[in-house]
PDB file of C-alpha atoms in Angstrom:
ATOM      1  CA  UNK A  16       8.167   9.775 -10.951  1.00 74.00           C
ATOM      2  CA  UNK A  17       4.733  10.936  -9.457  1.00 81.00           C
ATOM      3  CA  UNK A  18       4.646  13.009  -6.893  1.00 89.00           C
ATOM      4  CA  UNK A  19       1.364  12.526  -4.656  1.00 94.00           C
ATOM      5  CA  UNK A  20      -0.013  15.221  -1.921  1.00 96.00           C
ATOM      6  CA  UNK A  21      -2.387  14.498   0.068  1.00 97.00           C
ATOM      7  CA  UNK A  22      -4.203  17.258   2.563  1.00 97.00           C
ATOM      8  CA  UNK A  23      -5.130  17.771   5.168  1.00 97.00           C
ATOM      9  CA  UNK A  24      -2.153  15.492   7.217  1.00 96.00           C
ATOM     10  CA  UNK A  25      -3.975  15.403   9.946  1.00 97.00           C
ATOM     11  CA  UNK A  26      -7.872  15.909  10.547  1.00 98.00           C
ATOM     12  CA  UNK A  27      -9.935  15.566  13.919  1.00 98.00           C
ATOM     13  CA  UNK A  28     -13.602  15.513  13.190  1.00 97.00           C
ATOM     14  CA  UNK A  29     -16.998  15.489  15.671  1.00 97.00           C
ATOM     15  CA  UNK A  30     -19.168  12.328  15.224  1.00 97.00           C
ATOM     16  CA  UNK A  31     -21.224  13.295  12.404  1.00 97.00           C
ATOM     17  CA  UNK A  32     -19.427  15.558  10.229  1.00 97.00           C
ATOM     18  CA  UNK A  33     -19.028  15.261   6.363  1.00 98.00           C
ATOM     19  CA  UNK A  34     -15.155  14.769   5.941  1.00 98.00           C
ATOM     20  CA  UNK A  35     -13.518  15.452   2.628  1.00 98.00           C
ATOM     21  CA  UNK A  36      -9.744  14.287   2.260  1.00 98.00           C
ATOM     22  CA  UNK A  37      -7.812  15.449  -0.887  1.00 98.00           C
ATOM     23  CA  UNK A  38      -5.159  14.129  -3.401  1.00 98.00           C
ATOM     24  CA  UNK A  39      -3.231  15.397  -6.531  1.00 97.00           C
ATOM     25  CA  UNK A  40      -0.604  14.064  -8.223  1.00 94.00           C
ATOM     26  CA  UNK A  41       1.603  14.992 -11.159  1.00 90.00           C
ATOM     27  CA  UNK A  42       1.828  12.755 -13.950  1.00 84.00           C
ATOM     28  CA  UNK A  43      -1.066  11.328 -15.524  1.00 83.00           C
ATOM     29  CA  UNK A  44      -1.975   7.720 -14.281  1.00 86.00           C
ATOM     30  CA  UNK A  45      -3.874   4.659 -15.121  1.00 83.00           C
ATOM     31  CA  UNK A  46      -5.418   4.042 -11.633  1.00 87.00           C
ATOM     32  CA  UNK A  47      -5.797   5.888  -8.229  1.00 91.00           C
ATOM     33  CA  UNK A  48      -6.698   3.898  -4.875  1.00 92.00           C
ATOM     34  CA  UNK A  49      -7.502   4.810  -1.563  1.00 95.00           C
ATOM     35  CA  UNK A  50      -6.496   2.639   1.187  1.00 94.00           C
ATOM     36  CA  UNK A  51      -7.019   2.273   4.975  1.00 95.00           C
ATOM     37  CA  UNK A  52      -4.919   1.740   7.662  1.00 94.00           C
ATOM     38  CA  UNK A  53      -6.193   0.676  10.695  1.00 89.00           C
ATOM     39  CA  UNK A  54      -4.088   1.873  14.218  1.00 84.00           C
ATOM     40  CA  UNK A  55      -3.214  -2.195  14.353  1.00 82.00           C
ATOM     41  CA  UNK A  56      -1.411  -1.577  10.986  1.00 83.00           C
ATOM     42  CA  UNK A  57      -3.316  -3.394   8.658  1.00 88.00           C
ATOM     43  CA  UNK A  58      -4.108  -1.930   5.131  1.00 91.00           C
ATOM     44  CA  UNK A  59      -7.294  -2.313   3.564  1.00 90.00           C
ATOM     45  CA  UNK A  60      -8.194  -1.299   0.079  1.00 89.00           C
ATOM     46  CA  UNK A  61     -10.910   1.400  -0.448  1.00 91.00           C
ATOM     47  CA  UNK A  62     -11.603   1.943  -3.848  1.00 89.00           C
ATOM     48  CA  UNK A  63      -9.753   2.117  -6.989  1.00 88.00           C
ATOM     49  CA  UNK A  64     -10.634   4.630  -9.273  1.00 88.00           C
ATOM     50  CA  UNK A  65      -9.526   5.669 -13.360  1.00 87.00           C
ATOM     51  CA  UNK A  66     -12.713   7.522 -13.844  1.00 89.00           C
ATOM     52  CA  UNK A  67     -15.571   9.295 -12.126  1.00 92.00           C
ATOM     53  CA  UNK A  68     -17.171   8.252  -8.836  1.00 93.00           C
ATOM     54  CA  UNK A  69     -17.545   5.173  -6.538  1.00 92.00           C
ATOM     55  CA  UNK A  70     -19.617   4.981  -3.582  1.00 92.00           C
ATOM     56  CA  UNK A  71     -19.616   2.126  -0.809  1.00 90.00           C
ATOM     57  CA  UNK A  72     -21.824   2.875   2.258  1.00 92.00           C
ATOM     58  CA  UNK A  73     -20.879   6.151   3.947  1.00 95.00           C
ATOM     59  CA  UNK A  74     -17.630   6.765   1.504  1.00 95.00           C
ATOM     60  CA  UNK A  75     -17.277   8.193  -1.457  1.00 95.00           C
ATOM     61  CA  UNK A  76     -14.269   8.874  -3.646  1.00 96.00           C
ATOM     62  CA  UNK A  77     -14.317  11.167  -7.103  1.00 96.00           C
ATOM     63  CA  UNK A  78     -11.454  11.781  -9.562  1.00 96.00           C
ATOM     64  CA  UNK A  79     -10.751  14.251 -11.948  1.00 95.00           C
ATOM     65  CA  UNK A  80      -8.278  13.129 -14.321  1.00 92.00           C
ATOM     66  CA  UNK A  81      -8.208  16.409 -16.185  1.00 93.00           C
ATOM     67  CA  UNK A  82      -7.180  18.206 -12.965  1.00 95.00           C
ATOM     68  CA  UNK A  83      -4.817  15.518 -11.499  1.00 94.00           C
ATOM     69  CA  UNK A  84      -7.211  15.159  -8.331  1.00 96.00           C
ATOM     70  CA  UNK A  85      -9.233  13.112  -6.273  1.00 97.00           C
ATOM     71  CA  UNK A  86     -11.049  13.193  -3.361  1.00 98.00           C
ATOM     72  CA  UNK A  87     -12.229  10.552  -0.314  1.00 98.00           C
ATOM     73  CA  UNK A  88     -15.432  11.818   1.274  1.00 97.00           C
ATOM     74  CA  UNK A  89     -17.109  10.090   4.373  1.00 97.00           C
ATOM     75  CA  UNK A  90     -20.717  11.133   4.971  1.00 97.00           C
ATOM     76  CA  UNK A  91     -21.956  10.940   8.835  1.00 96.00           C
ATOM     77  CA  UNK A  92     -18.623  10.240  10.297  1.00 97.00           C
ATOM     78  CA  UNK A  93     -18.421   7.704  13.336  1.00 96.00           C
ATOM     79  CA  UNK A  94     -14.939   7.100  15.564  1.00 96.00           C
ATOM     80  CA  UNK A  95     -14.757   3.754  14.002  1.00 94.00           C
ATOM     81  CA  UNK A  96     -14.027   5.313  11.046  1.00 96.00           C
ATOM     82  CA  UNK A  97     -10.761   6.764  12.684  1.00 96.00           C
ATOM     83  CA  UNK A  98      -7.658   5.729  10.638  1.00 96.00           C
ATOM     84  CA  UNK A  99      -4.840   6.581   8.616  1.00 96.00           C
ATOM     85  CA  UNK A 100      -6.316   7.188   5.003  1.00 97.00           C
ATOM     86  CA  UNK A 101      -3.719   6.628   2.145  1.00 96.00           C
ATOM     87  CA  UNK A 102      -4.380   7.989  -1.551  1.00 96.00           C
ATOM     88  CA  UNK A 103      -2.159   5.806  -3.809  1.00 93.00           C
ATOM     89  CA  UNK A 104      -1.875   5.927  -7.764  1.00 91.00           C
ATOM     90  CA  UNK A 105      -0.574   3.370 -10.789  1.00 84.00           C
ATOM     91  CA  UNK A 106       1.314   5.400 -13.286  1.00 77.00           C
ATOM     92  CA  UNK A 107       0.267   4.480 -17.311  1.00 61.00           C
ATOM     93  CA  UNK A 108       1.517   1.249 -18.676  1.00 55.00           C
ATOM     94  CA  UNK A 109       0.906  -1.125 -15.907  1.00 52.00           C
ATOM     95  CA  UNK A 110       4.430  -1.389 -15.187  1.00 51.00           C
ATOM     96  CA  UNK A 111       4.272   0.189 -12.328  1.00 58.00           C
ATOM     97  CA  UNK A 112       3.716  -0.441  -8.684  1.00 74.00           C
ATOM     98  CA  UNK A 113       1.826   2.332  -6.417  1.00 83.00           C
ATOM     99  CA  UNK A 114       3.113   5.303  -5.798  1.00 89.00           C
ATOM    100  CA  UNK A 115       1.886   6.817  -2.280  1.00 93.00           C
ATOM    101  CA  UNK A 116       0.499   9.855  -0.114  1.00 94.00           C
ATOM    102  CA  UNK A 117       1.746  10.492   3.293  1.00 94.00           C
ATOM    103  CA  UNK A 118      -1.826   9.640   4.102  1.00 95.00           C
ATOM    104  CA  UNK A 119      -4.060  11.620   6.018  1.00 97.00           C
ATOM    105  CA  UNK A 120      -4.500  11.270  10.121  1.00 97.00           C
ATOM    106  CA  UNK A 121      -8.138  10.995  10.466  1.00 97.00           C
ATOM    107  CA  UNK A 122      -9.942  11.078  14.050  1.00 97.00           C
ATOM    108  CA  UNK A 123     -13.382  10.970  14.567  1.00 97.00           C
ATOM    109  CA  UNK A 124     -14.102  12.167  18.038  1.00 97.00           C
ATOM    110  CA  UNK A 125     -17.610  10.859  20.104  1.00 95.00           C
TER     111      UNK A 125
ATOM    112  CA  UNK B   4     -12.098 -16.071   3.011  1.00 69.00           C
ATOM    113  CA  UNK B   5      -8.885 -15.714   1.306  1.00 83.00           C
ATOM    114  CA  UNK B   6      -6.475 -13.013   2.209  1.00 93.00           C
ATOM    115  CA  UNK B   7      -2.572 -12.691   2.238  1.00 96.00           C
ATOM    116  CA  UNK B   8      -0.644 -14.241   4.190  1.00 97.00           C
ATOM    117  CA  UNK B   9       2.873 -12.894   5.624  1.00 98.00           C
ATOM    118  CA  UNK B  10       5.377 -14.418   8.405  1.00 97.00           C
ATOM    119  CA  UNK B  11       6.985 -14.256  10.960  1.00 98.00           C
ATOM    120  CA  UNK B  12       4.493 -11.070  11.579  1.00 97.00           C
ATOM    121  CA  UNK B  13       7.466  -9.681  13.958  1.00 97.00           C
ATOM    122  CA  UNK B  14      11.118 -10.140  13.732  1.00 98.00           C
ATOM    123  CA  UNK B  15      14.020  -8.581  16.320  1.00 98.00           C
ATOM    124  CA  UNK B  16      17.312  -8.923  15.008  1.00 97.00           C
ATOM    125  CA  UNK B  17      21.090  -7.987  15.338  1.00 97.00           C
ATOM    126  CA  UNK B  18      22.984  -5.980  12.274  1.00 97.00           C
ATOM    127  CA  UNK B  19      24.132  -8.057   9.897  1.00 97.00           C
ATOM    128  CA  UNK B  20      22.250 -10.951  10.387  1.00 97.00           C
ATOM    129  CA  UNK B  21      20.224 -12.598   7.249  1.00 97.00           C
ATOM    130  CA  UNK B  22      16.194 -11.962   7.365  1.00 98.00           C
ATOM    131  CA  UNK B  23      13.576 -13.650   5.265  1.00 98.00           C
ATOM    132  CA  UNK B  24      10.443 -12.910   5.206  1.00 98.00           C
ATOM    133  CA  UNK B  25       7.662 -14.996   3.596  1.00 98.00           C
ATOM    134  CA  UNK B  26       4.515 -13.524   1.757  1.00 98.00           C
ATOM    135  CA  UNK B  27       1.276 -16.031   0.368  1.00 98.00           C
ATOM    136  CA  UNK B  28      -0.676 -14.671  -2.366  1.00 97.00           C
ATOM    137  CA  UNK B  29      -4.153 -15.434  -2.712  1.00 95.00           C
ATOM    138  CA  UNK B  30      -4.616 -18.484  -4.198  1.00 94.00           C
ATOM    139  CA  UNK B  31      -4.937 -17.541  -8.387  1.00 92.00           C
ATOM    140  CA  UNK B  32      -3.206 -13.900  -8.347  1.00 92.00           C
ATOM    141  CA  UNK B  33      -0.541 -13.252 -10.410  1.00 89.00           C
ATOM    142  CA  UNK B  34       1.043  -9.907  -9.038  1.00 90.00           C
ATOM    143  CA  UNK B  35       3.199  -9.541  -5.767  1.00 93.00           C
ATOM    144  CA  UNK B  36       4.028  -6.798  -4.135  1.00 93.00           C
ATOM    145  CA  UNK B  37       6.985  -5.496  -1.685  1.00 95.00           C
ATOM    146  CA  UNK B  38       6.116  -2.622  -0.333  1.00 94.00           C
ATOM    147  CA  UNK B  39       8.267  -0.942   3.117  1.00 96.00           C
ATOM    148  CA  UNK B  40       6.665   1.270   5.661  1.00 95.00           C
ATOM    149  CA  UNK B  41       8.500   3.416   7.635  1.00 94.00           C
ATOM    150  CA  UNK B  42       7.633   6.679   9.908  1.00 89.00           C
ATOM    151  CA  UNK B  43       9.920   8.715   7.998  1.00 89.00           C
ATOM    152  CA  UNK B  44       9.166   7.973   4.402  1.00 88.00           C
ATOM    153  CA  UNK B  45       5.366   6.598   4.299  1.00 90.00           C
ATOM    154  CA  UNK B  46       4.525   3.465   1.844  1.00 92.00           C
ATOM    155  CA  UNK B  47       7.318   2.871  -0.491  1.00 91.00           C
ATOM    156  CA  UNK B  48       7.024  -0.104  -3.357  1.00 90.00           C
ATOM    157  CA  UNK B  49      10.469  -2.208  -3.445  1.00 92.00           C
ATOM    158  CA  UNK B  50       9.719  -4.677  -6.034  1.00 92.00           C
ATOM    159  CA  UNK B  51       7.011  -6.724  -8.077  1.00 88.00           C
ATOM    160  CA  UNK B  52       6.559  -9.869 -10.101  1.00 91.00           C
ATOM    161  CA  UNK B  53       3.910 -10.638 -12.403  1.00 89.00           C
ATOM    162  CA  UNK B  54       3.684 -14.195 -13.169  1.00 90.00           C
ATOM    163  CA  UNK B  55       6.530 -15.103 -11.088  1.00 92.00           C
ATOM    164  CA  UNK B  56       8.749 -12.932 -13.182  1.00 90.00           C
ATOM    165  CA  UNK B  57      10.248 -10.039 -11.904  1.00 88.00           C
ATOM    166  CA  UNK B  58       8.988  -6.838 -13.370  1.00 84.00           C
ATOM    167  CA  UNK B  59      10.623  -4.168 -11.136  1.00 80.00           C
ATOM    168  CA  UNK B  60      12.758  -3.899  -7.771  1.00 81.00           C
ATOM    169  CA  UNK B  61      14.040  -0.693  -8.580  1.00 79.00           C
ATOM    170  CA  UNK B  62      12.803   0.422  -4.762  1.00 82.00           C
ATOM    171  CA  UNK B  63      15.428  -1.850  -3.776  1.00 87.00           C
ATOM    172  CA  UNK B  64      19.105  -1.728  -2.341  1.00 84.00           C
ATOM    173  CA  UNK B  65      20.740  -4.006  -4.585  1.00 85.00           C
ATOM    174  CA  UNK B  66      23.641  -5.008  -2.598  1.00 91.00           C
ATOM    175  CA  UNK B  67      21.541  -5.897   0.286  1.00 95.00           C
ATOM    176  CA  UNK B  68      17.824  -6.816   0.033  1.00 96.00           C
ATOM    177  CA  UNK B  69      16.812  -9.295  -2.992  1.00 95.00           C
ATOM    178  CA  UNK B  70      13.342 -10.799  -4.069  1.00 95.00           C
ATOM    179  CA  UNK B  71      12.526 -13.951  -5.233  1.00 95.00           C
ATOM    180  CA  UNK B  72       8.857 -16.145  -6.269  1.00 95.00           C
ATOM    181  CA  UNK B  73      10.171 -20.007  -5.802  1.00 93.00           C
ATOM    182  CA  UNK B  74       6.488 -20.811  -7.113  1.00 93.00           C
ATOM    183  CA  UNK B  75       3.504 -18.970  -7.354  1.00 92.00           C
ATOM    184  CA  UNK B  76       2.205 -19.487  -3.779  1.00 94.00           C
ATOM    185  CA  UNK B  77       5.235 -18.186  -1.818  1.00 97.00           C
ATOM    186  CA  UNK B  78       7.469 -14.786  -2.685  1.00 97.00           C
ATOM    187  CA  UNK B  79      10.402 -14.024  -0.422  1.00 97.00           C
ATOM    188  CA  UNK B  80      12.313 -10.569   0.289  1.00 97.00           C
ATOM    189  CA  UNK B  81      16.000 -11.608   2.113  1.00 97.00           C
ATOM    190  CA  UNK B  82      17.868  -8.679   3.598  1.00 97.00           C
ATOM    191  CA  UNK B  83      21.728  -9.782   4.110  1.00 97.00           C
ATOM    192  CA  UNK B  84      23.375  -8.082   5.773  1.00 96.00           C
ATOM    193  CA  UNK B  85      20.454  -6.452   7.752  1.00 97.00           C
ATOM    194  CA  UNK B  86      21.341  -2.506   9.033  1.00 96.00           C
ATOM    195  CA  UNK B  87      19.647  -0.630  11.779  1.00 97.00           C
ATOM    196  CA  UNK B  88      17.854   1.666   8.877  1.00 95.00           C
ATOM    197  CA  UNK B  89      16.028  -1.800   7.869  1.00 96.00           C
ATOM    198  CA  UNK B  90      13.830  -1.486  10.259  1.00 97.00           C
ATOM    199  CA  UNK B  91      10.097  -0.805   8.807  1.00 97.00           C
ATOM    200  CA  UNK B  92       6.962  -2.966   8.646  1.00 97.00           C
ATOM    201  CA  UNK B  93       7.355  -4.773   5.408  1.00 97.00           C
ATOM    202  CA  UNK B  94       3.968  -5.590   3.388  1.00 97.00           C
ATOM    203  CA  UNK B  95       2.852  -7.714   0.717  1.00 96.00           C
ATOM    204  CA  UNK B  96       0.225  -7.745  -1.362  1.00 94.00           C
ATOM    205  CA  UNK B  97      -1.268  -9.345  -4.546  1.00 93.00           C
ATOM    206  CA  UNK B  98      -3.749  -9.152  -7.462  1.00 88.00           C
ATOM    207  CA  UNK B  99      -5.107 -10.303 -10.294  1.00 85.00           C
ATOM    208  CA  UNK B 100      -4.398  -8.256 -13.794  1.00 76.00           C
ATOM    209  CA  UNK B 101      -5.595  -9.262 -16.552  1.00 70.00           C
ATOM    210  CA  UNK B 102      -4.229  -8.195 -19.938  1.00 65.00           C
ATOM    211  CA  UNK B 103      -7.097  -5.601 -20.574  1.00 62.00           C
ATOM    212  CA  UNK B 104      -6.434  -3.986 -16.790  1.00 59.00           C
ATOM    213  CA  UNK B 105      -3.201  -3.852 -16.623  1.00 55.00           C
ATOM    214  CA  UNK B 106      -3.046  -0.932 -14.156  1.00 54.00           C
ATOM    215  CA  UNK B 107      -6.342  -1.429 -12.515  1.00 59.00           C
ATOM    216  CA  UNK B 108      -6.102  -4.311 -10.313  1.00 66.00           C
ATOM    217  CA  UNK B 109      -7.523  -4.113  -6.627  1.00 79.00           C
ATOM    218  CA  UNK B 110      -4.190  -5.257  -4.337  1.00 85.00           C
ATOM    219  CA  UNK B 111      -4.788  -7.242  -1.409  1.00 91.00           C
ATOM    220  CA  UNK B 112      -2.288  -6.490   1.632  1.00 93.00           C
ATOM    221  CA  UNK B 113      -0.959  -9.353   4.182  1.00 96.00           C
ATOM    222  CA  UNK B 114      -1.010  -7.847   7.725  1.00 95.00           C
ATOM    223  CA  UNK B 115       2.931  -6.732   7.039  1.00 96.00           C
ATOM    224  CA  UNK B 116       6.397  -7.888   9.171  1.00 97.00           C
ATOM    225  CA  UNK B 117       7.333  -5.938  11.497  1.00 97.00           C
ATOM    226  CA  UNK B 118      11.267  -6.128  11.182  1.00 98.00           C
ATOM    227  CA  UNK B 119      13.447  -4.395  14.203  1.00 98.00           C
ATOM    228  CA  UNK B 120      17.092  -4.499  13.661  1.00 97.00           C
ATOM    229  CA  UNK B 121      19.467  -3.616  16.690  1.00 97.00           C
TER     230      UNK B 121
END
């Protein structure tokens, strides 16, 4: 089974800062998504990565398969970007459902 | 704009009484999700079904939870008997795979049920 890390657990940011959130995992996968969850609970889907780098807007997210790691960056941080974020991957095969982070606590203060 | 959608959204119970809850795909995906939330243990897949068919529910207690896809607009997770350590937010979300992404489908998540059982 994979075993995914994210750091740091918990993050509190100043409008405006370049945040970087981390994840490894063990075993080598076919996909890795981020996720959001909003303090109402809902769960929103990021990106999903096997390869390289995505952008959308002010996030970013890289993966290095070699190295078992990926990263969520958000350029020019706002609070509204304060959530839970939640690194997630697929194992090989397809046969598999996501495996998850603890998710990082991310606030993003005015 | 078509999402998932998951009911009741809350549910307060007593032990040992049945629960159901009810999950709509978006209209045309093919995978289903059951995934369980809880403070303790994060995001936690119980089981999935590709084309209706189950593929795994090995995140599942057998003797008490089962999941089901009637028809391919409505999937089901039934606890009987519920415990006290059932209580989580209980999501659901689907996709569209195609043969040559297996693996790399976006999932869409319903806004969860929130199950409490006393």
């Amino acid at each position: 089974k994979n075993e995914v890390e994210q750091s740091p657990q918990n993050l509190t940011a100043q409008e405006g800062e370049f945040i970087t959130i981390n994840c490894s995992y063990s075993v080598g996968i076919s996909a890795l998504h981020w996720l959001q969850q909003h303090p109402g609970g809902g769960i929103v889907s990021l990106f999903m990565l096997s390869s390289g780098k995505k952008k959308h807007g002010r996030l970013i997210a890289t993966i290095n398969i070699q190295e078992k790691h990926s990263s969520l960056h958000i350029t020019a941080s706002h609070p509204r970007d304060s959530a839970v974020y939640i690194c997630a991957v697929r194992s090989g095969g397809g046969a598999d459902g996501l495996t998850f982070g603890k998710g990082t606590h991310l606030i993003i203060q005015p | 704009d078509a999402r998932v959608t998951q009911t009741p959204r809350h549910k307060v119970t007593e032990m040992g009484q049945e629960v159901t809850m009810r999950c709509q795909p978006i209209l045309g995906h093919n995978t289903v999700f059951w995934y369980r939330q809880t403070m303790m243990q994060g995001l936690e897949l119980l089981a999935y079904f590709r084309n209706r068919a189950p593929l795994d529910d090995s995140g599942m207690p057998k003797d008490r939870f089962s999941a089901e896809m009637p028809d391919a607009t409505l999937a089901t997770l039934k606890i009987q008997p519920s415990e006290p350590r059932d209580s989580a937010v209980y999501f659901c979300a689907s996709g569209l795979v195609s043969k040559h992404d297996r693996g790399r489908e976006t999932q869409y998540f319903g806004p969860g049920t929130r199950l409490l059982v006393l």
